[in-house]
């Protein structure tokens, strides 16, 4: 019986650029040339959801990586230079951050080191819940608040490593906080692997020089500071990730406030502005309303405009809309902005405490002065939010009084009955109406020049506009005894204990200023940690002919792997121009200064299947010579490979599992000449032959080229050379020879050389995506028992 069981097969309409298995579930993420991100299930390769490209993120996906818990999927976009964190269950974008360079590869790892200090931190990390109230969820229009808070994930440190061109390498703790920027890496990164003990980072780079073919190099960087200060790094990174998450929460809260303002108040603004501008009399609207307020009589024109333009029913509806909008903004400020600001102050204060413990945290670059500036900026933001609350409260009183009075006046104009409870008007109510008229119907030339409106209802809206200009109507602080006392006090005037208020600026402006100060506070550790990283190993491997430039770089060897049990870095690669039938295995200890025996060896694939093929079935193919198309580490002791028979042989492609035990036990040493590239001394590399028994199967009717594997879930996905034909396998189950697979047989008849009809492609894909977004959660849950078994 053939090894491995085929469980799905599909022809895809667009070529696949990268693919990655979930570390915890039988799910695989694919990115294609159309800019789509697709999530498929192992069983029948069923699509769970698709995330189409959009203008806000970009259309050119360049790399994929799963968070180690399988709940978040990260992908990078080359055209917009951003990295996006996506909810794996809902296909919802939770967070994105811009970069200076496009990303060409990424790797998301989890730290597995254990210590008593770390364990005590893991158990006490949630102590902030004892002091801070739980942040309320945002309104239904922005159902992201829970997901945003879930971005933190588990307490155990995980790091997203990003690599790109021009030596660009950055490390992000928990996928959000930039913990290091690594300088001095030559060339363009094509593969990355940070060890689970944080002692070193392995990189495969492509270095170009004028007039020469690109050179592939293996580089090992010493990241000893991260390893030596792991408890401090974890604690600091966790705090800064909390801060990044809270900033995202405040942004969403402000977005909700802006929506509440724009949807209702701006419509009213336009209607009343039009109403004022259509007035043809020479008197001011303010004067006419004051005349109506004082004498109870209005001009015929004002009466006609009120009764025909606004109407009694329209005025009542408008008043209710305004009150509802103000109330929702008020609730968002109280429950969201203030709660988020308090949580920010709490976490920043804890970070300040860390920075004062210089013995532990000074090597990581924590700067207490920068953190103090960040605390001050958050305080200013809190003051501005409180100022907005006061403005809303005053505006609501004036609006209510004005609309109540105008409603009664219009009822009298239409000779309708006025309810007794509305007929009473106190001296305070009259003052509110007069204030409203003086503030909102002022034909101020400066106001008209700046806004183009005679009617100003932007006393609240001006706080929500993302502009650098000063407020049009700043709050009146005359008679404020506290401010007067501060100005007259020489000691308190410039006291660092008091937060500056920025009375002339909007809430958005103060929020952007706060984000900038916090960003400066976060940058310093990334620079200090980055400068501590040094290059320990640089091994030039081989050159790549320019003729192979059309091959997708994302799939190309070498591939890297970290053996967590033995603390080893592995690299596997081929040199087809030198030895097409050999697969090379490079290994280094994660401690870059510890020598490793048998650091390099070659595996001879030329006759790897010769003794395991049945003579009747194989015939003359028993001497079939194979070369490696792709190779990925399945687990610590096994390599999954796609093999290709030589041109003169009739056999096709083969999927095989190579046991590395015998190859790693090779006792012959290779003496590396550092003055030469590896391909220039390949003849001296020790070679080990392998013969497979039954851990292989023919890939019939498929020009297989690439493979992605997950040894934990024991699954593999094979991709054809045209990047459209995929097959998925369960690797620890044997397939039955006579098993019927109608869907697979139909899909495999393409033979990879023929182009599909676009209409058929669209129908095939459309059938799966219909309702994909709505049903994704149910699909994930329905397969949970199977996936986690």
XYZ file of C-alpha atoms in Angstrom, residues 173 245 360 386 482 634 657 692 716:
9
model
C 7.633 40.604 20.895
C -2.871 47.117 22.643
C 18.178 44.584 35.779
C -12.350 65.534 30.670
C -7.410 77.163 39.642
C 9.109 17.327 9.440
C 10.290 10.936 4.426
C 14.027 4.128 2.031
C 1.879 17.764 4.337
